[in-house]
Coordinates of C-alpha atoms in Angstrom, one line a residue:
Chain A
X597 CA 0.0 0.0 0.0
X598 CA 1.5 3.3 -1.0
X599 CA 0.6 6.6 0.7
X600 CA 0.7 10.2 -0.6
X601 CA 0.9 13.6 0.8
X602 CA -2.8 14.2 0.4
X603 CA -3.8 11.3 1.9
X604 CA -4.6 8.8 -0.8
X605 CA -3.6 5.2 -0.6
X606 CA -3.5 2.8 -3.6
X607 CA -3.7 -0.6 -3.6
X608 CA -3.6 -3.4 -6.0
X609 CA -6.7 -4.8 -6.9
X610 CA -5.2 -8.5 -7.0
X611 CA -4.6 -8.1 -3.2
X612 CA -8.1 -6.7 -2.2
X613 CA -9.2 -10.4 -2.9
X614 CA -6.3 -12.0 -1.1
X615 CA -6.9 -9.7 2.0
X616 CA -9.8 -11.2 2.5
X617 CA -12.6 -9.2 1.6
X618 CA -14.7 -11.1 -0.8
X619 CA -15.5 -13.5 1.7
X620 CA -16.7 -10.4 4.1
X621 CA -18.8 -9.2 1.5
X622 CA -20.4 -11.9 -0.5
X623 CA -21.0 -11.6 -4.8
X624 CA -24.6 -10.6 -5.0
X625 CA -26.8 -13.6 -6.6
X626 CA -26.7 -13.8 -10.1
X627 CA -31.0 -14.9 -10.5
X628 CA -33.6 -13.6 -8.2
X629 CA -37.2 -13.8 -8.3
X630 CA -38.7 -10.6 -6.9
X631 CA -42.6 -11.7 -8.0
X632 CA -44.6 -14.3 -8.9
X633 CA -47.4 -14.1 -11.5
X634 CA -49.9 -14.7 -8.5
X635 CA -48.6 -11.7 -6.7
X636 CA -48.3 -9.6 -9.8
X637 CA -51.9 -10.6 -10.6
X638 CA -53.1 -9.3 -7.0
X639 CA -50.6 -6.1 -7.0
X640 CA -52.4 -5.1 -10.2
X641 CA -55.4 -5.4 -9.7
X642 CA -56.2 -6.0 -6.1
X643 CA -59.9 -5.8 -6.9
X644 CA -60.3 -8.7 -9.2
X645 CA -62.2 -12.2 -8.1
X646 CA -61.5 -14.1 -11.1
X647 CA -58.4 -13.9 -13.4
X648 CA -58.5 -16.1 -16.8
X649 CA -55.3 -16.8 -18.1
X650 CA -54.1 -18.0 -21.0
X651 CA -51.0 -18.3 -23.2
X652 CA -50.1 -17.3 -26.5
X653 CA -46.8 -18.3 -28.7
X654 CA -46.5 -15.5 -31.3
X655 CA -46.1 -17.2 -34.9
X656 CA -42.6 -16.0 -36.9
X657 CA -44.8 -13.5 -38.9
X658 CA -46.1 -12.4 -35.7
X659 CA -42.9 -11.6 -34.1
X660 CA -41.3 -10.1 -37.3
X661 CA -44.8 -7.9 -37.9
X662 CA -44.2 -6.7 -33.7
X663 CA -40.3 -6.3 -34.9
X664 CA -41.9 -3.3 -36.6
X665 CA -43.6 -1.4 -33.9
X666 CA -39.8 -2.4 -31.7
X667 CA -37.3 -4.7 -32.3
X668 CA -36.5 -6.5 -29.6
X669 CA -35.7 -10.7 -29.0
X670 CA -38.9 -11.7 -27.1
X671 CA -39.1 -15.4 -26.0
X672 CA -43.0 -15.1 -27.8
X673 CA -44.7 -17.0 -25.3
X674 CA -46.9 -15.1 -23.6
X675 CA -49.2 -15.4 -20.6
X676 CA -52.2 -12.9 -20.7
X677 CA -54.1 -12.8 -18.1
X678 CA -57.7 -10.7 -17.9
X679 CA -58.5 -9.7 -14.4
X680 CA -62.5 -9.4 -13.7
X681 CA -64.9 -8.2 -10.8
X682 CA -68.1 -10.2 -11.3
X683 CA -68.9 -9.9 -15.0
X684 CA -66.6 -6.6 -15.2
X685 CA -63.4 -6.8 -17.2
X686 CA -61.1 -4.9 -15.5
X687 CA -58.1 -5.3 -17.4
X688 CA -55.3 -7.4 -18.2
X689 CA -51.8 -8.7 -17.4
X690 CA -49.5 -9.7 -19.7
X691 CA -46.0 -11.6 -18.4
X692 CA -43.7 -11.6 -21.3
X693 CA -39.5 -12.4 -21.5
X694 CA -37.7 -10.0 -23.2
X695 CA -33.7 -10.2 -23.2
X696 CA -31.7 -8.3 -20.9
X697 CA -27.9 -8.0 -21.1
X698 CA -27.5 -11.9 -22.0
X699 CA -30.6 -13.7 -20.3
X700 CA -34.1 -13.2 -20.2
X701 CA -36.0 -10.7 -18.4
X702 CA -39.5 -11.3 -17.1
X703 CA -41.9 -8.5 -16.5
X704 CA -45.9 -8.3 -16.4
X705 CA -47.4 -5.6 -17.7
X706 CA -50.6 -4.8 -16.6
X707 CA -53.1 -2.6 -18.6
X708 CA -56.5 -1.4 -17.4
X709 CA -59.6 -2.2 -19.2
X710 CA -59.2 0.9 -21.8
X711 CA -55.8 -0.4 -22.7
X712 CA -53.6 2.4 -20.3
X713 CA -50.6 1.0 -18.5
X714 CA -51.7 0.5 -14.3
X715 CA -48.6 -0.7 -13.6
X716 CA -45.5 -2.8 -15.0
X717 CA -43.0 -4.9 -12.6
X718 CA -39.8 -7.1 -12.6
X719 CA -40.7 -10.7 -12.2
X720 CA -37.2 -12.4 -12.6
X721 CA -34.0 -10.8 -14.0
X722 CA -31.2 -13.3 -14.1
X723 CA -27.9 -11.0 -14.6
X724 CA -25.5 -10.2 -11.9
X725 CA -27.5 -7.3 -10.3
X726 CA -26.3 -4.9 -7.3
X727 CA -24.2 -2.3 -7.8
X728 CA -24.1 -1.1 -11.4
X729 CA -21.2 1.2 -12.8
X730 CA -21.5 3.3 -15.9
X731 CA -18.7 2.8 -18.3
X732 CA -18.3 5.2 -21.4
X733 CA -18.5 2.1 -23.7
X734 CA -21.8 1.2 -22.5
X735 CA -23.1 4.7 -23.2
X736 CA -22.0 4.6 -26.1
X737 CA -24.8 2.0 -27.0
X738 CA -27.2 4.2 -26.3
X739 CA -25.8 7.3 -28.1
X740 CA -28.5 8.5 -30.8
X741 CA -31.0 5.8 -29.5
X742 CA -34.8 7.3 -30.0
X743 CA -37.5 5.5 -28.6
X744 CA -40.5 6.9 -30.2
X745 CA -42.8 6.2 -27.2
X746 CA -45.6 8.1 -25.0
X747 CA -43.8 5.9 -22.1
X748 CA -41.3 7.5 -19.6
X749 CA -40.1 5.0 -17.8
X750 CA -36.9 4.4 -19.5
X751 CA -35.6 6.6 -22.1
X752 CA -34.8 9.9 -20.1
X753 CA -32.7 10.3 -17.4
X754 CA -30.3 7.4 -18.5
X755 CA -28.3 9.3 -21.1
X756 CA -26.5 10.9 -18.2
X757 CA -27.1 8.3 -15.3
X758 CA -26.6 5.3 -17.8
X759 CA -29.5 2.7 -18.8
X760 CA -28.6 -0.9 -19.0
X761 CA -29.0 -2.1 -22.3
X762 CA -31.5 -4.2 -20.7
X763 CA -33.9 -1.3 -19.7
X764 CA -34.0 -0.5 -23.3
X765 CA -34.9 -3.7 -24.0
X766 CA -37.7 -3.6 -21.9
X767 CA -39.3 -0.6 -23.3
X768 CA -39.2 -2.2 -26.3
X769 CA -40.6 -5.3 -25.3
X770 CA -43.7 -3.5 -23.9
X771 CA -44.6 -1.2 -26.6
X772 CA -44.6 -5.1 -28.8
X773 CA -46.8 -5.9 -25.8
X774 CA -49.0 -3.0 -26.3
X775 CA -49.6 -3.2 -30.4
X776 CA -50.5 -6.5 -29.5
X777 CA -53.1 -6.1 -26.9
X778 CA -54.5 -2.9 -29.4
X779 CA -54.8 -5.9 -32.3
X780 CA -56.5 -8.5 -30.1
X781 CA -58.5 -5.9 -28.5
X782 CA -59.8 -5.4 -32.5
X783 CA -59.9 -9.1 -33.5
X784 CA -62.0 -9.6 -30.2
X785 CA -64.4 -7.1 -31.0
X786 CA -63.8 -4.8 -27.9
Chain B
X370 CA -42.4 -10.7 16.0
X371 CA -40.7 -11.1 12.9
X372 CA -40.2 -8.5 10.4
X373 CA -41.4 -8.9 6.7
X374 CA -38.9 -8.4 3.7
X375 CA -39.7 -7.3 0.6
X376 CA -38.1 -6.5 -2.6
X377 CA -38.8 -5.2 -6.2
X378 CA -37.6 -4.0 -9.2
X379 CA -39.4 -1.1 -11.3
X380 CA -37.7 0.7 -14.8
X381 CA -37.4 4.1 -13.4
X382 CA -34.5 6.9 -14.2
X383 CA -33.6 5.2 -17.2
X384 CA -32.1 2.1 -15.3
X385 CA -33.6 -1.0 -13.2
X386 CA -34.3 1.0 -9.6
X387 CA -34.3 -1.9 -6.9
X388 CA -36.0 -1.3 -3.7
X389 CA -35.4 -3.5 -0.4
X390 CA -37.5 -3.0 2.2
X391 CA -37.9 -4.6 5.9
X392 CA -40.7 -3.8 8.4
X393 CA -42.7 -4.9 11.2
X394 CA -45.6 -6.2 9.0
X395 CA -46.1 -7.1 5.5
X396 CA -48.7 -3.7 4.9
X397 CA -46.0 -1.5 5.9
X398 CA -43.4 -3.1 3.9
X399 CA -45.6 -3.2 0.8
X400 CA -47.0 0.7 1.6
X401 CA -43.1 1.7 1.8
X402 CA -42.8 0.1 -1.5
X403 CA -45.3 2.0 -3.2
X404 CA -44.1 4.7 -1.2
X405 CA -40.4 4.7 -2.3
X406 CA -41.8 4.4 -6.5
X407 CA -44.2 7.1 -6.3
X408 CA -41.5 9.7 -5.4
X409 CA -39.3 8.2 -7.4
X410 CA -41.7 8.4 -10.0
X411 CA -42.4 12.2 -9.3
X412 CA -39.2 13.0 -9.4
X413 CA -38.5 11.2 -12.9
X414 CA -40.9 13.3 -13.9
X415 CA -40.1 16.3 -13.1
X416 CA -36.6 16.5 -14.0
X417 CA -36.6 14.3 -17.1
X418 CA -34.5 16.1 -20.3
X419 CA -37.1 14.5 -22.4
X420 CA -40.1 14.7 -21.6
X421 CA -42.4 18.2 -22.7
X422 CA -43.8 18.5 -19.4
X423 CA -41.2 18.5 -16.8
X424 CA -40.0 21.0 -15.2
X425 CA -36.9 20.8 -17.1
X426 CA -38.8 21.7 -20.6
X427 CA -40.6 24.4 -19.2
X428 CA -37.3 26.4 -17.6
X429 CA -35.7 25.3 -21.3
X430 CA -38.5 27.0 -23.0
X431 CA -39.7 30.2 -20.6
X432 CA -36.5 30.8 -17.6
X433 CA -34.9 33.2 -20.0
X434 CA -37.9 34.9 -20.6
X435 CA -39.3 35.3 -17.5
X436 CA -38.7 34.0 -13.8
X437 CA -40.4 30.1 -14.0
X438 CA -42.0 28.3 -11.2
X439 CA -40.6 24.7 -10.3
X440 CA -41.5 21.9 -8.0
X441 CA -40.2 21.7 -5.0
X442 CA -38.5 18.7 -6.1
X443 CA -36.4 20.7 -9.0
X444 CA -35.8 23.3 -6.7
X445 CA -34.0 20.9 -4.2
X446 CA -32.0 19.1 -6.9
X447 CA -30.7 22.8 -8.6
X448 CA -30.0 24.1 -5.0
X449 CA -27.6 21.2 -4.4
X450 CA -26.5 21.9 -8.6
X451 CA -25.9 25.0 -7.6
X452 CA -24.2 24.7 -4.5
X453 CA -21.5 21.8 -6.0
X454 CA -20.3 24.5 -9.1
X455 CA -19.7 27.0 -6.8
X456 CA -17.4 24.8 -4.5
X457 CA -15.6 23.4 -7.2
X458 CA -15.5 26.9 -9.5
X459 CA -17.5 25.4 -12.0
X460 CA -16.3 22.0 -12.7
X461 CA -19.3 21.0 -11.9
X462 CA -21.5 22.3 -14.4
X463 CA -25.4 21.3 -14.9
X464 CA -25.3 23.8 -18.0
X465 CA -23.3 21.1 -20.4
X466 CA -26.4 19.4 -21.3
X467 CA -26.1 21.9 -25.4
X468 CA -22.6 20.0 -25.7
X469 CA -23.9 16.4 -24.5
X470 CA -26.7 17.2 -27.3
X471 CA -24.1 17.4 -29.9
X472 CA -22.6 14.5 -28.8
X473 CA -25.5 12.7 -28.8
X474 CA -25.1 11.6 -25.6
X475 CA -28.7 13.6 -25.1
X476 CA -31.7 14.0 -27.6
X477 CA -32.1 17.8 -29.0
X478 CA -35.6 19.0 -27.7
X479 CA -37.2 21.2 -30.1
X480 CA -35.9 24.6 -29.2
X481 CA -33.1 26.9 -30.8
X482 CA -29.5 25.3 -28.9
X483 CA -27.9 27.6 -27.1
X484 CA -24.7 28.9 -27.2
X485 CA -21.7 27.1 -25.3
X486 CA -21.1 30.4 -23.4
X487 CA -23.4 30.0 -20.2
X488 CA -22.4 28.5 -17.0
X489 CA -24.3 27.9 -13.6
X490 CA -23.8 31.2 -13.0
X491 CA -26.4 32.3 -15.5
X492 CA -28.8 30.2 -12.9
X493 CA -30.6 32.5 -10.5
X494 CA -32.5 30.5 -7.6
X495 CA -35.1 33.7 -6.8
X496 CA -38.0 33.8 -4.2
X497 CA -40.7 31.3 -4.0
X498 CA -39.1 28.4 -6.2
X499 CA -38.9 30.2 -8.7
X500 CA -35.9 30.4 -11.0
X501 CA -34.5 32.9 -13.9
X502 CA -31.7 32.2 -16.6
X503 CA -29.4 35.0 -17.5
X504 CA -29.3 33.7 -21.3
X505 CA -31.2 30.7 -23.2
X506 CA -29.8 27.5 -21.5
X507 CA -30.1 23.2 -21.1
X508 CA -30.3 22.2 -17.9
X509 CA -29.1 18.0 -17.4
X510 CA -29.5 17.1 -14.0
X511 CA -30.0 13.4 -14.7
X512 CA -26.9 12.3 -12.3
X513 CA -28.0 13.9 -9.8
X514 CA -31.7 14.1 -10.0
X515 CA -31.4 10.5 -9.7
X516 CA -29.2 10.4 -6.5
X517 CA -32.0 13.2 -5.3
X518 CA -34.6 10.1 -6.3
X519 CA -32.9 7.8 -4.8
X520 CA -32.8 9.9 -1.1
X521 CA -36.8 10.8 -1.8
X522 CA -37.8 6.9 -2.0
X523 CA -35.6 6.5 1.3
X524 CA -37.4 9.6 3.3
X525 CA -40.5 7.4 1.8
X526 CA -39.6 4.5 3.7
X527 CA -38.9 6.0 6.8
X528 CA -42.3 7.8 6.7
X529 CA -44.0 4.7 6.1
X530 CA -42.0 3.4 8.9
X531 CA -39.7 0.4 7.1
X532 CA -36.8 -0.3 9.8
X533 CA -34.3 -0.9 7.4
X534 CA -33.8 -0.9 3.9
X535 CA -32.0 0.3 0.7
X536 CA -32.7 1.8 -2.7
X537 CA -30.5 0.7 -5.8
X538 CA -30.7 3.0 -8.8
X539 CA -28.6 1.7 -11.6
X540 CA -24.9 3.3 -9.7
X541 CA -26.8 4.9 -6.8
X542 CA -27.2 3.7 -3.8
X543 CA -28.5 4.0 -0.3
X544 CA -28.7 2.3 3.0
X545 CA -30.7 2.9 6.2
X546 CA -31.5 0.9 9.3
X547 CA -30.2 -0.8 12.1
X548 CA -28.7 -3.6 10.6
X549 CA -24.8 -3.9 11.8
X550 CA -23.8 -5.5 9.6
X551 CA -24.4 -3.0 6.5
X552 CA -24.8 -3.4 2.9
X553 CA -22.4 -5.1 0.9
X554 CA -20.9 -3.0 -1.7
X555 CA -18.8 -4.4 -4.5
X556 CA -18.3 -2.1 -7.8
X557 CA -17.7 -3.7 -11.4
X558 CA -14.0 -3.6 -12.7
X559 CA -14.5 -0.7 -15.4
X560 CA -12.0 -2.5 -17.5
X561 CA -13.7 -5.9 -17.4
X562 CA -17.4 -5.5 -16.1
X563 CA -18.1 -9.1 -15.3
X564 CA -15.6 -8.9 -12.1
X565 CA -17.1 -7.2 -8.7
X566 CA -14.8 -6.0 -6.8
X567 CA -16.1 -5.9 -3.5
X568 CA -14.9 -3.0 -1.1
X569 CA -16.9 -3.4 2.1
X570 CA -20.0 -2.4 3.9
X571 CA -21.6 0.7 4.1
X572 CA -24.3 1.4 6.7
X573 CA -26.9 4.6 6.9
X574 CA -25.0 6.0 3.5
X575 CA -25.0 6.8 0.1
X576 CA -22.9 5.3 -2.8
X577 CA -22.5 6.5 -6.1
X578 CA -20.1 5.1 -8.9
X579 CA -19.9 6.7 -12.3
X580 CA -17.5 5.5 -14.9
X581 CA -18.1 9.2 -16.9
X582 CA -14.8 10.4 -16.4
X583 CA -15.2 13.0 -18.9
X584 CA -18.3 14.6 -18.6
X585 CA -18.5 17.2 -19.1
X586 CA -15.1 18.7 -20.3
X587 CA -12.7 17.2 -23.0
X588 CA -14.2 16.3 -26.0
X589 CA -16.4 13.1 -25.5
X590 CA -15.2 11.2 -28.3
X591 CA -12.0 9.4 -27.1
X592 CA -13.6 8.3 -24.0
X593 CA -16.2 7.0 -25.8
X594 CA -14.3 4.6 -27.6
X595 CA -13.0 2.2 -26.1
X596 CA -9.2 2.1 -27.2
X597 CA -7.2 -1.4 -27.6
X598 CA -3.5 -1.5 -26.0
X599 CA -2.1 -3.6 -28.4
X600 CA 0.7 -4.5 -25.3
X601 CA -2.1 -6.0 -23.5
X602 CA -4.6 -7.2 -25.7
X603 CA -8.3 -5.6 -26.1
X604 CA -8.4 -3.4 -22.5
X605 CA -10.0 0.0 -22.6
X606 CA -6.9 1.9 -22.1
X607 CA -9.0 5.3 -20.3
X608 CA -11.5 3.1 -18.8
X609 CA -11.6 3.9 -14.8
X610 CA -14.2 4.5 -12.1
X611 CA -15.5 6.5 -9.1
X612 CA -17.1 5.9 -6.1
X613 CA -18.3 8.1 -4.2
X614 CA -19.3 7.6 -0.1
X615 CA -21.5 10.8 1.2
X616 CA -24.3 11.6 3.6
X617 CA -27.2 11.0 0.4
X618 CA -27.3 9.8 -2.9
X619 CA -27.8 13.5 -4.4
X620 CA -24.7 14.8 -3.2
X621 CA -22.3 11.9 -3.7
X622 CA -23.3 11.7 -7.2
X623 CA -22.2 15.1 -8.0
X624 CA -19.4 14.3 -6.4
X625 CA -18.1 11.9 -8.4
X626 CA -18.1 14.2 -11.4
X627 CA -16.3 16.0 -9.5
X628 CA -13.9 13.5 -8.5
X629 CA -13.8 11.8 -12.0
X630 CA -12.3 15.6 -13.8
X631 CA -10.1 16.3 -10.4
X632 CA -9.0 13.1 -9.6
X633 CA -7.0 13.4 -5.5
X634 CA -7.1 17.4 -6.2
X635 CA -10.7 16.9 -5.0
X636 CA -9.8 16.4 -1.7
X637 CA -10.6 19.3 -0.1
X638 CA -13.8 19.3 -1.6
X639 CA -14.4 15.8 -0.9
X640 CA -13.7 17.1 3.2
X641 CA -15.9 20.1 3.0
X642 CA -18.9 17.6 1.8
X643 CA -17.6 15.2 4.5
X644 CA -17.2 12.4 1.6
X645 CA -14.7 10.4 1.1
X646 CA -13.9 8.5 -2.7
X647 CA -12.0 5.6 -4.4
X648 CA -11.0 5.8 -8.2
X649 CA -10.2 2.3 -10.0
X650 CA -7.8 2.6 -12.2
X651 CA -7.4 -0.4 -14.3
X652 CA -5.9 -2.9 -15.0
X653 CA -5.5 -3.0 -11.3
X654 CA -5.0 0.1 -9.1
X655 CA -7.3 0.9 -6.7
X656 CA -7.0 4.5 -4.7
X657 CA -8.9 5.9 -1.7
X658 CA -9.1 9.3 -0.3
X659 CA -8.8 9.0 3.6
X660 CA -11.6 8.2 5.4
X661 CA -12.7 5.3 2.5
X662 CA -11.5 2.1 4.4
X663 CA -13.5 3.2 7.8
X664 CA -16.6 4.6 5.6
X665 CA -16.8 0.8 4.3
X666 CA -16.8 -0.9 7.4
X667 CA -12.8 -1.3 7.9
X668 CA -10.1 -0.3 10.0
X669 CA -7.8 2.3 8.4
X670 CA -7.4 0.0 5.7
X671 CA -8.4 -3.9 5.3
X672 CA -5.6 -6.5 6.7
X673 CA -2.7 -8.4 4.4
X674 CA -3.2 -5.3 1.2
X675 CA 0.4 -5.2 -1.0
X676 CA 1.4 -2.7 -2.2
X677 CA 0.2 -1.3 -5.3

């Protein structure tokens, strides 16, 4: 360990590990489930009696038609779930995988009966999580990105503070998830 | 009795924005949830470059013109602007955000740029939250105003009464509660960002890293890329990190702008915020300001370290 006359101390990285310290301060766990669908379901739409769920696996042509709206890789099987109070429809949940940095990411997304977002959570996200630092060369993926979208959750503050690619990803994957629900909305009849 | 845990992950600030909570019952862990995402939430909303509403867009379009009226929220996170470019003489400079546009690094909004000739001192914090701009400028706050987030969702918490807890925004953290044993807080190697290096514990704190060495001053471009030694294979040769260790989120993120144009000459600013910093250097150098070891949970420095 060297010292200067400010004050500072360097170190070597290498020796950080041999003094010890990773085994103070454990890696955080690479997969964690922070929902289950059940809890989504309830979170959304506390309301509800009855939910009906059922799954849908978007044909090729599907996928490519939704890679026009966003492209994003999306597992394309979906659960969508409608939520109901009696005989009232009160909306629906989608739970969809969309990649992250290298794994899948799965979210629901829950839209109220006229097709507006109530609310949209993390199910499972696989990749090392914790404590994130923002490199240049990961901004750099993101420089000139527009994400033509009435949705705020992702595309703002993160040119400065630094979205994971990921984030992006999600956006992406929920806009797909929204042209979808607006075509089944008019194949049903709604 | 035994306290209830709770954690989830919401897209806020442009990242993943994780939120652990513990409290006596389940309904006061999940109502400090909601909590923590609805400020975080306003605040997002307020300060977002992007978006034609916020407060930011409306001081873009009318603070030249005429003194503009801003949350409370906006207020806070420009005093504290305002406060960190005075201290370090402009260094610190939420006025860039006309340069990051021509980098691309931020999305032109639909206004005439302005010139690269203000500065935070063409900022003028008046009476009754309002402010006034000296000459047309672009406010980016995002750094901060997501530290600022970050510290709202924790006051949340603590209102709802969680015991303990911590908020993770993408590179911003914070920690509060009794446990004694504190958070873990390991930082990715900037040079290779599947190793964590793990640094300590930090207890009733704030962390910020920020790999954006350059914001803000030399030209963008070479930082950007990624530059391959050809001595050493395929390592970003520029590539190195802050960390930052303050009272809240805001502030430490400021800081480690700060920090990342200074380097050890931020010391005394570093003191006056009572902060304390660590810069990774790759490929393996690792410096603290004093104060680091003990602020993560050390003695002066941890046991068996070589020298560097």
């Amino acid at each position: 360990m060297s010292k200067s006359c400010d004050g500072w101390t360097t170190v070597s990285l290498v020796s950080l590990a041999s003094a010890g310290i990773a085994t103070l301060c454990p890696p955080p766990a690479e997969a964690a489930q922070y929902m289950s669908v059940e809890q989504a379901q309830k979170a959304a739409f506390p309301e509800a009696d009855r939910f009906d769920a059922r799954s849908l696996r978007l044909t090729p042509e599907q996928m490519r038609a939704l890679d026009a709206v966003a492209s994003v890789r999306q597992r394309g099987e979906i659960r969508q779930i409608d939520a109901w109070a009696g005989n009232k429809l009160l909306g629906t949940l989608y739970v969809d995988d969309v990649i992250g940095k290298v794994e899948w990411v799965t979210y629901a997304l829950a839209l109220g009966a006229d097709g507006t977002v109530r609310s949209l959570e993390i199910l499972e996200y696989r990749e090392t999580h914790g404590y994130e630092v923002r490199t240049p060369s990961w901004r750099k993926q993101f420089a000139g990105l527009r994400i033509g979208t009435p949705f705020h959750f992702g595309e703002d503050i993160k040119n400065i503070s630094g979205a994971t690619l990921s984030c992006a990803h999600l956006t992406a994957g929920v806009q797909r998830l929204l042209a979808l629900h607006a075509q089944s909305g008019k194949a049903a009849g709604k | 009795m035994t306290a209830s845990t709770l954690r989830r992950i919401r897209p806020w600030l442009g990242t993943y924005v994780y939120v652990d909570v513990e409290a006596a019952s389940q309904g006061i862990a999940e109502a400090a949830v909601e909590a923590a995402f609805e400020r975080i939430a306003n605040v997002h909303q307020a300060m977002s470059f992007h978006s034609a509403e916020s407060d930011l867009a409306r001081l873009h379009h009318t603070a030249h013109l005429a003194p503009t009226r801003v949350s409370a929220h906006t207020w806070a996170v420009l005093e504290q602007a305002l406060s960190l470019a005075e201290a370090s003489e402009g260094v610190f400079d939420p006025t860039i955000a006309p340069s990051l546009v021509r980098q691309g690094t931020l999305p032109a909004p639909d206004l005439p740029c302005p010139d690269e000739q203000g500065s935070w001192q063409d900022i003028l914090l008046l009476d009754d939250e309002h402010v006034r701009f000296r000459r047309p400028l672009w406010l980016d706050l995002g750094g901060i105003a997501k530290g600022y987030a970050v510290d709202c969702a924790v006051e949340a918490m603590l209102q709802q009464g969680a015991t303990q807890g911590s908020v993770n925004a993408g590179g911003d953290l914070r920690t509060f509660g009794s446990d004694p044993q504190g958070l873990p807080v390991t930082v990715r190697n900037p040079a290779n960002p599947a190793e964590q290096i793990p640094l300590g514990r930090i207890r009733n704190r704030a962390v910020a890293t920020s790999g954006d060495y350059f914001l803000g001053r030399s030209s963008g471009a070479n930082g950007l890329s990624p530059i391959v030694d050809p001595q050493r294979g395929s390592r970003p040769s520029r590539c190195r990190s802050v960390t930052v260790i303050a009272e809240n989120c805001c502030l430490a993120d400021g800081l480690t702008k700060i920090v990342s144009l200074l380097g050890k000459d931020a010391q005394a600013l570093l003191e006056r915020f009572d902060a304390c910093a660590a810069i990774i250097e790759p490929p393996e150098k690792l410096h603290v300001s004093p104060g680091f070891w003990e602020a993560v949970g050390h003695g002066t420095s941890p046991e068996g370290l070589m020298h560097a």
